[in-house]
PDB file of N, CA and C in Angstrom:
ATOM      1  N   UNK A   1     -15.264-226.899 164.055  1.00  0.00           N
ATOM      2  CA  UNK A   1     -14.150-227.250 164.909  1.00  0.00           C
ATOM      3  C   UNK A   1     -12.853-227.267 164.103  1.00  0.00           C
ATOM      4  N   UNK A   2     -12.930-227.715 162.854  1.00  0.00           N
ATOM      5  CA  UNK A   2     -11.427-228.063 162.039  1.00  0.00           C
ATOM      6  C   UNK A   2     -11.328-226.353 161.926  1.00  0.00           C
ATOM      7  N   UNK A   3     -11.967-225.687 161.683  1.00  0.00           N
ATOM      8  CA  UNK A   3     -11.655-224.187 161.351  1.00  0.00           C
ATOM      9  C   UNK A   3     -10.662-223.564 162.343  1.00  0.00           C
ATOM     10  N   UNK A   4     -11.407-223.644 164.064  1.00  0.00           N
ATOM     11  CA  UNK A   4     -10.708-223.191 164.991  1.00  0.00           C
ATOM     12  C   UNK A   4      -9.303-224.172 165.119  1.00  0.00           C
ATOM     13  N   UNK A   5      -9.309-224.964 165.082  1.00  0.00           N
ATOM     14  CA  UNK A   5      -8.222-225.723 165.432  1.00  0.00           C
ATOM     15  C   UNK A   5      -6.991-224.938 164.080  1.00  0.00           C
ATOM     16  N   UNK A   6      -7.134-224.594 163.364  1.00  0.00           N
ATOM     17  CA  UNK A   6      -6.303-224.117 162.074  1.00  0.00           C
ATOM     18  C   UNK A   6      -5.713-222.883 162.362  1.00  0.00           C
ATOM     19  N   UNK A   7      -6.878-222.478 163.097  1.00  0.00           N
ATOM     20  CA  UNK A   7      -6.377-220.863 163.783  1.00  0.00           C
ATOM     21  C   UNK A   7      -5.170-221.026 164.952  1.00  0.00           C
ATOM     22  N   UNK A   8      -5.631-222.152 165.911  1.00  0.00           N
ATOM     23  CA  UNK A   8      -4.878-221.812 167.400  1.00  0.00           C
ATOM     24  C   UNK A   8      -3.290-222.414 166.565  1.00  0.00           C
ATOM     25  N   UNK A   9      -3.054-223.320 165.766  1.00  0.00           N
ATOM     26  CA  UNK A   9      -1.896-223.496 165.795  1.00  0.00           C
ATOM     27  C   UNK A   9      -0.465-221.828 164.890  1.00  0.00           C
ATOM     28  N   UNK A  10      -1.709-221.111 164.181  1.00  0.00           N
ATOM     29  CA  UNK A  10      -0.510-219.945 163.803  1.00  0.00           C
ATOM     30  C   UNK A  10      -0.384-219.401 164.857  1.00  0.00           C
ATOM     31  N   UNK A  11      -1.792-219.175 165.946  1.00  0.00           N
ATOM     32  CA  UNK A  11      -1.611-218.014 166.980  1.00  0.00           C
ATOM     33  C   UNK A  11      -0.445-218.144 167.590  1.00  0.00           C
ATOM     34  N   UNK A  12      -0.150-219.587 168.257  1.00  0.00           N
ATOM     35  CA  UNK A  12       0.537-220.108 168.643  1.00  0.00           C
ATOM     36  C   UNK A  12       1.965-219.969 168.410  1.00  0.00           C
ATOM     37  N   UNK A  13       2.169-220.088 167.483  1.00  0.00           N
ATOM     38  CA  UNK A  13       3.460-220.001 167.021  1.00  0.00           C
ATOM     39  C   UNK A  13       4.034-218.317 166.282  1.00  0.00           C
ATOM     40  N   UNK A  14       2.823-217.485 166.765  1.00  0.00           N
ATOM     41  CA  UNK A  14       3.097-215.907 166.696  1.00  0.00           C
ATOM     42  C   UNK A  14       3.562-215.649 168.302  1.00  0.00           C
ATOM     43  N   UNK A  15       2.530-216.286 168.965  1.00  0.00           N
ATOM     44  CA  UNK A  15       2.820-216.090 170.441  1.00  0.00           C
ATOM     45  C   UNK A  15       4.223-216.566 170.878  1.00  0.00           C
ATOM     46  N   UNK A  16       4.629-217.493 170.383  1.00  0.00           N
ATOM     47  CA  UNK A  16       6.439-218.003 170.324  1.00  0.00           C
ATOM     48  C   UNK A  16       7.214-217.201 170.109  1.00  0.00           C
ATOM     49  N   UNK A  17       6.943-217.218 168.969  1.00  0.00           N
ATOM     50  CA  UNK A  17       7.850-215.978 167.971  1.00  0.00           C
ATOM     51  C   UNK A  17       7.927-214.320 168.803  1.00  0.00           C
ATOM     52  N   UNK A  18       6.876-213.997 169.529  1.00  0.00           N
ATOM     53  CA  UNK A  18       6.920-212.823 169.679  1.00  0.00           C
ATOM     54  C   UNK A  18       7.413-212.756 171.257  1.00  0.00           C
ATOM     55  N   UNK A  19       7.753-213.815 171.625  1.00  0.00           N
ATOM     56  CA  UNK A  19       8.295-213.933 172.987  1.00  0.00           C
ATOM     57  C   UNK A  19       9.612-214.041 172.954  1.00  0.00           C
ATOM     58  N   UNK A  20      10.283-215.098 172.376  1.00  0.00           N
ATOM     59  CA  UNK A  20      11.209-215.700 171.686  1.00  0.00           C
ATOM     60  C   UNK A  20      11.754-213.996 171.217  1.00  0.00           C
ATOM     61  N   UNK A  21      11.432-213.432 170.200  1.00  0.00           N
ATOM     62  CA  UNK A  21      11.905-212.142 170.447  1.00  0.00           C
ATOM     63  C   UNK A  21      12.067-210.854 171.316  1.00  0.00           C
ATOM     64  N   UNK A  22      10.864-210.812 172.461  1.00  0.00           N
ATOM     65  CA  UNK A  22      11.391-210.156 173.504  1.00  0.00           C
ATOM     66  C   UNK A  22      12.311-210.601 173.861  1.00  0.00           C
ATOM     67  N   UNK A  23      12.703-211.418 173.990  1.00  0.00           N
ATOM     68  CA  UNK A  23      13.503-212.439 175.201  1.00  0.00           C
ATOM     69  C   UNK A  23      14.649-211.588 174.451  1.00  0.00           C
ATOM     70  N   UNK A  24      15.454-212.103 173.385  1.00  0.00           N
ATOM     71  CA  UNK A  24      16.469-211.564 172.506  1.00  0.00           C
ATOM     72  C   UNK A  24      16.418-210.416 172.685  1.00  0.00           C
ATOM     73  N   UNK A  25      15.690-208.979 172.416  1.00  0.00           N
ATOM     74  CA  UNK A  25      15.686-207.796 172.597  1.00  0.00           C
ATOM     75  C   UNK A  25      16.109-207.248 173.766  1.00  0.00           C
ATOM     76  N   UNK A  26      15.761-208.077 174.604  1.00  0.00           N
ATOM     77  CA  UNK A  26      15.885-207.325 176.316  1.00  0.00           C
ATOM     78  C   UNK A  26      17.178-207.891 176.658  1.00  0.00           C
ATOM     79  N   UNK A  27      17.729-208.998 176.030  1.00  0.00           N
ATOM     80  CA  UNK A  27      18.930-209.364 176.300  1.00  0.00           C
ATOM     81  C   UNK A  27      20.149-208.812 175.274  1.00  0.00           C
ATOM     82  N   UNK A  28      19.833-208.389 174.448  1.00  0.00           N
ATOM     83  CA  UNK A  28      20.968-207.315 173.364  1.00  0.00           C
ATOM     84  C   UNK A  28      21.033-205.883 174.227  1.00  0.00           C
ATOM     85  N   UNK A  29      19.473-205.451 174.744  1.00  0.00           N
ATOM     86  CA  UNK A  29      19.785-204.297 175.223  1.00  0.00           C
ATOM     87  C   UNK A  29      20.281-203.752 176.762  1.00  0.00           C
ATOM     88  N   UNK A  30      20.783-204.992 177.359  1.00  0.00           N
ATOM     89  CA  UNK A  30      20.997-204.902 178.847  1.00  0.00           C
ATOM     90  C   UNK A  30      22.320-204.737 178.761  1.00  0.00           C
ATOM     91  N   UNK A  31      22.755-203.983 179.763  1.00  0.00           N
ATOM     92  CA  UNK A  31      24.554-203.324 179.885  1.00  0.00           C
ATOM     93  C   UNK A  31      25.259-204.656 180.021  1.00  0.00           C
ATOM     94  N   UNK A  32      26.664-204.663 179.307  1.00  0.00           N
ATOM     95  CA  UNK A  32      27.360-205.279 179.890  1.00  0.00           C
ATOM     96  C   UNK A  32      28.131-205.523 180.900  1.00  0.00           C
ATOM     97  N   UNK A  33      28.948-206.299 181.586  1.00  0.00           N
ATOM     98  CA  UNK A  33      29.568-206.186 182.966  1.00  0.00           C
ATOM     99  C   UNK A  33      30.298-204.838 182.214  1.00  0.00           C
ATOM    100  N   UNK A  34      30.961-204.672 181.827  1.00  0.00           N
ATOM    101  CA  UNK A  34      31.901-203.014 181.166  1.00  0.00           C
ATOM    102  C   UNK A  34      31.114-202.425 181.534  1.00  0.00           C
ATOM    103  N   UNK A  35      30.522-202.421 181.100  1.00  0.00           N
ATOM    104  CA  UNK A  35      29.443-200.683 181.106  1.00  0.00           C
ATOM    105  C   UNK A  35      28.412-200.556 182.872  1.00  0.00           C
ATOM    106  N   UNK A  36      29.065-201.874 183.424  1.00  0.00           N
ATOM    107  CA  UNK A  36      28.235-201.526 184.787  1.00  0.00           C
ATOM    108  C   UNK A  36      29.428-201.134 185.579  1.00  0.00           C
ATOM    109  N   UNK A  37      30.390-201.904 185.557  1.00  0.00           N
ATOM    110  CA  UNK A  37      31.707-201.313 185.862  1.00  0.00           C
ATOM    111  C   UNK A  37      32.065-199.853 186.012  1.00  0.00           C
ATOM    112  N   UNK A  38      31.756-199.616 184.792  1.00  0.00           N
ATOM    113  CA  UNK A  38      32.085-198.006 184.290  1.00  0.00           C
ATOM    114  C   UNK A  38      31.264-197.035 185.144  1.00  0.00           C
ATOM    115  N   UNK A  39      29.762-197.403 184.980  1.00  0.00           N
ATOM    116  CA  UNK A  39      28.502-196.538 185.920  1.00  0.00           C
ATOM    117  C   UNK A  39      29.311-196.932 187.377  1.00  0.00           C
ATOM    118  N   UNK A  40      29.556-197.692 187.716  1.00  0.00           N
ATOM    119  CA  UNK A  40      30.126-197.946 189.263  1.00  0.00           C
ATOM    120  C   UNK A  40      31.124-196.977 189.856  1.00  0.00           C
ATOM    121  N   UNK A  41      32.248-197.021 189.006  1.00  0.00           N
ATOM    122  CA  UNK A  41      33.644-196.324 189.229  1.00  0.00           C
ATOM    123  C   UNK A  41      33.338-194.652 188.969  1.00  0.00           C
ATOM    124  N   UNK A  42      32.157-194.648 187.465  1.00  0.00           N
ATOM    125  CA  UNK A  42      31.577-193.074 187.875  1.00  0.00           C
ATOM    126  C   UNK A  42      31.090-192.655 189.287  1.00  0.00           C
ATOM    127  N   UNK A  43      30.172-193.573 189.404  1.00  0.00           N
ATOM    128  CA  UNK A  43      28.972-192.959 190.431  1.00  0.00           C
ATOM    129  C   UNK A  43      30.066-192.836 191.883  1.00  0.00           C
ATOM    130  N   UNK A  44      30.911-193.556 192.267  1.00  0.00           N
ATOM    131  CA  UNK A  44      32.057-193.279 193.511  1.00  0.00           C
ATOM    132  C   UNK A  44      32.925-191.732 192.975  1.00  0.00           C
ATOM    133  N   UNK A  45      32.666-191.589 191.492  1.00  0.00           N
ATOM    134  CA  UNK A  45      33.041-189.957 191.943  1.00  0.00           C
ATOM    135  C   UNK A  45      34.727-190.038 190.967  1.00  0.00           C
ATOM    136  N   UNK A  46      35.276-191.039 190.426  1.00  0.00           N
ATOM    137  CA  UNK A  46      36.505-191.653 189.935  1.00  0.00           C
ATOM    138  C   UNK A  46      36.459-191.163 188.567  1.00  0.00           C
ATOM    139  N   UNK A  47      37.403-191.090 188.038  1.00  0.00           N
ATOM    140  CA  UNK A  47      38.131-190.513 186.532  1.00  0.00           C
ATOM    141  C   UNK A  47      38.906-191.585 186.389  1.00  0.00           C
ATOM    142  N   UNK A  48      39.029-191.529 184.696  1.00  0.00           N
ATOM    143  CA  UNK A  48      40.783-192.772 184.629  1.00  0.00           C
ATOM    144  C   UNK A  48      41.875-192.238 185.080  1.00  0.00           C
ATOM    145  N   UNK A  49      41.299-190.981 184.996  1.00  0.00           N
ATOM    146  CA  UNK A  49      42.980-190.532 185.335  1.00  0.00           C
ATOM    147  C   UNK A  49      43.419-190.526 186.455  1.00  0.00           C
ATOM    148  N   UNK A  50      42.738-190.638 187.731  1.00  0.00           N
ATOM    149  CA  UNK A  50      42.626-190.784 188.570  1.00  0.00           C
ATOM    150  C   UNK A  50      43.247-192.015 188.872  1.00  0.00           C
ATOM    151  N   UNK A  51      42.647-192.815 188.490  1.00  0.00           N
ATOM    152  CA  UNK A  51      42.836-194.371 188.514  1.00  0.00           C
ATOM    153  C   UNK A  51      44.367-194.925 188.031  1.00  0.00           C
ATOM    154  N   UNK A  52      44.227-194.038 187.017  1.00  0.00           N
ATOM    155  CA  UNK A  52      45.559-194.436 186.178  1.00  0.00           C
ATOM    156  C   UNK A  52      46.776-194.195 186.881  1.00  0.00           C
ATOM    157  N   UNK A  53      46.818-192.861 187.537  1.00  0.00           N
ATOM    158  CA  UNK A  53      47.993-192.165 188.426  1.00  0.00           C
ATOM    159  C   UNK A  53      48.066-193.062 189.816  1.00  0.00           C
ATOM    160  N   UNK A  54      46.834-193.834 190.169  1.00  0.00           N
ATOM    161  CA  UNK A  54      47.025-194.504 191.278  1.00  0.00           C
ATOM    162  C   UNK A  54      46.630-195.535 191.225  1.00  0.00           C
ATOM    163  N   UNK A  55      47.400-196.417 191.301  1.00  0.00           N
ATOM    164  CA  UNK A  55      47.154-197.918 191.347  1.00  0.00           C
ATOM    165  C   UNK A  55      46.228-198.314 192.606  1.00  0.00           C
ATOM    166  N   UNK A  56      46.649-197.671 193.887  1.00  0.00           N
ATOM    167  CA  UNK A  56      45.838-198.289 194.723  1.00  0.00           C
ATOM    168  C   UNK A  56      44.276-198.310 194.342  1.00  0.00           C
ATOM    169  N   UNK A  57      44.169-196.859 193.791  1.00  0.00           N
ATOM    170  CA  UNK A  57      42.509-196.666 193.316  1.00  0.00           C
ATOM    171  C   UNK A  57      42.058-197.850 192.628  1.00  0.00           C
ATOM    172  N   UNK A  58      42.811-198.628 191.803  1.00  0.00           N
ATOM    173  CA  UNK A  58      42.173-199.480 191.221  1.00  0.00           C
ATOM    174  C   UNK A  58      42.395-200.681 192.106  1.00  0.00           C
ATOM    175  N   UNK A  59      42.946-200.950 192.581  1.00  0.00           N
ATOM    176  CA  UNK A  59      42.619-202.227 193.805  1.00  0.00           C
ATOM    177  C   UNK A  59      41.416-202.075 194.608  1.00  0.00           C
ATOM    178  N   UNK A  60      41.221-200.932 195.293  1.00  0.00           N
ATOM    179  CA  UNK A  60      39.756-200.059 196.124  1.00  0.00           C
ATOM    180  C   UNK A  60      38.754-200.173 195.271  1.00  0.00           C
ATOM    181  N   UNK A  61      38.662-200.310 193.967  1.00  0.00           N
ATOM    182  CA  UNK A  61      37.442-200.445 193.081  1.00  0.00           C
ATOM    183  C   UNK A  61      37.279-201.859 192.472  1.00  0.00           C
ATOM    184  N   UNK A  62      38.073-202.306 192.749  1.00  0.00           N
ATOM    185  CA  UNK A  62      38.036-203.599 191.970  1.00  0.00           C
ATOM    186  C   UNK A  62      37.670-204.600 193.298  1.00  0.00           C
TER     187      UNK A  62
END
């Protein structure tokens, strides 16, 4: 019994650790509001320059 009990507490704290780092990973690699912004104003078909020459465009997207 003292043997197993020696084991579950590293597993344990691998199983932390390796969650504890997904968690971090999936949250470094998720877009920021910018970059969803950006896919947004693409996907409607928009340029800056577009945007830039017209103000209203950017009120309509925003």
């Amino acid at each position: 019994m003292g043997v197993r009990s020696r084991q579950i507490v590293p597993t344990l704290f691998a199983v932390l650790l390796l969650a504890v780092g997904s968690v971090a990973s999936a949250r470094m690699m998720a877009p920021d509001e910018d970059t969803i912004m950006r896919a947004e104003v693409a996907a409607l078909g928009l340029y800056r320059i577009s945007i830039a020459q017209d103000e209203a465009s950017v009120l309509a997207v925003i």
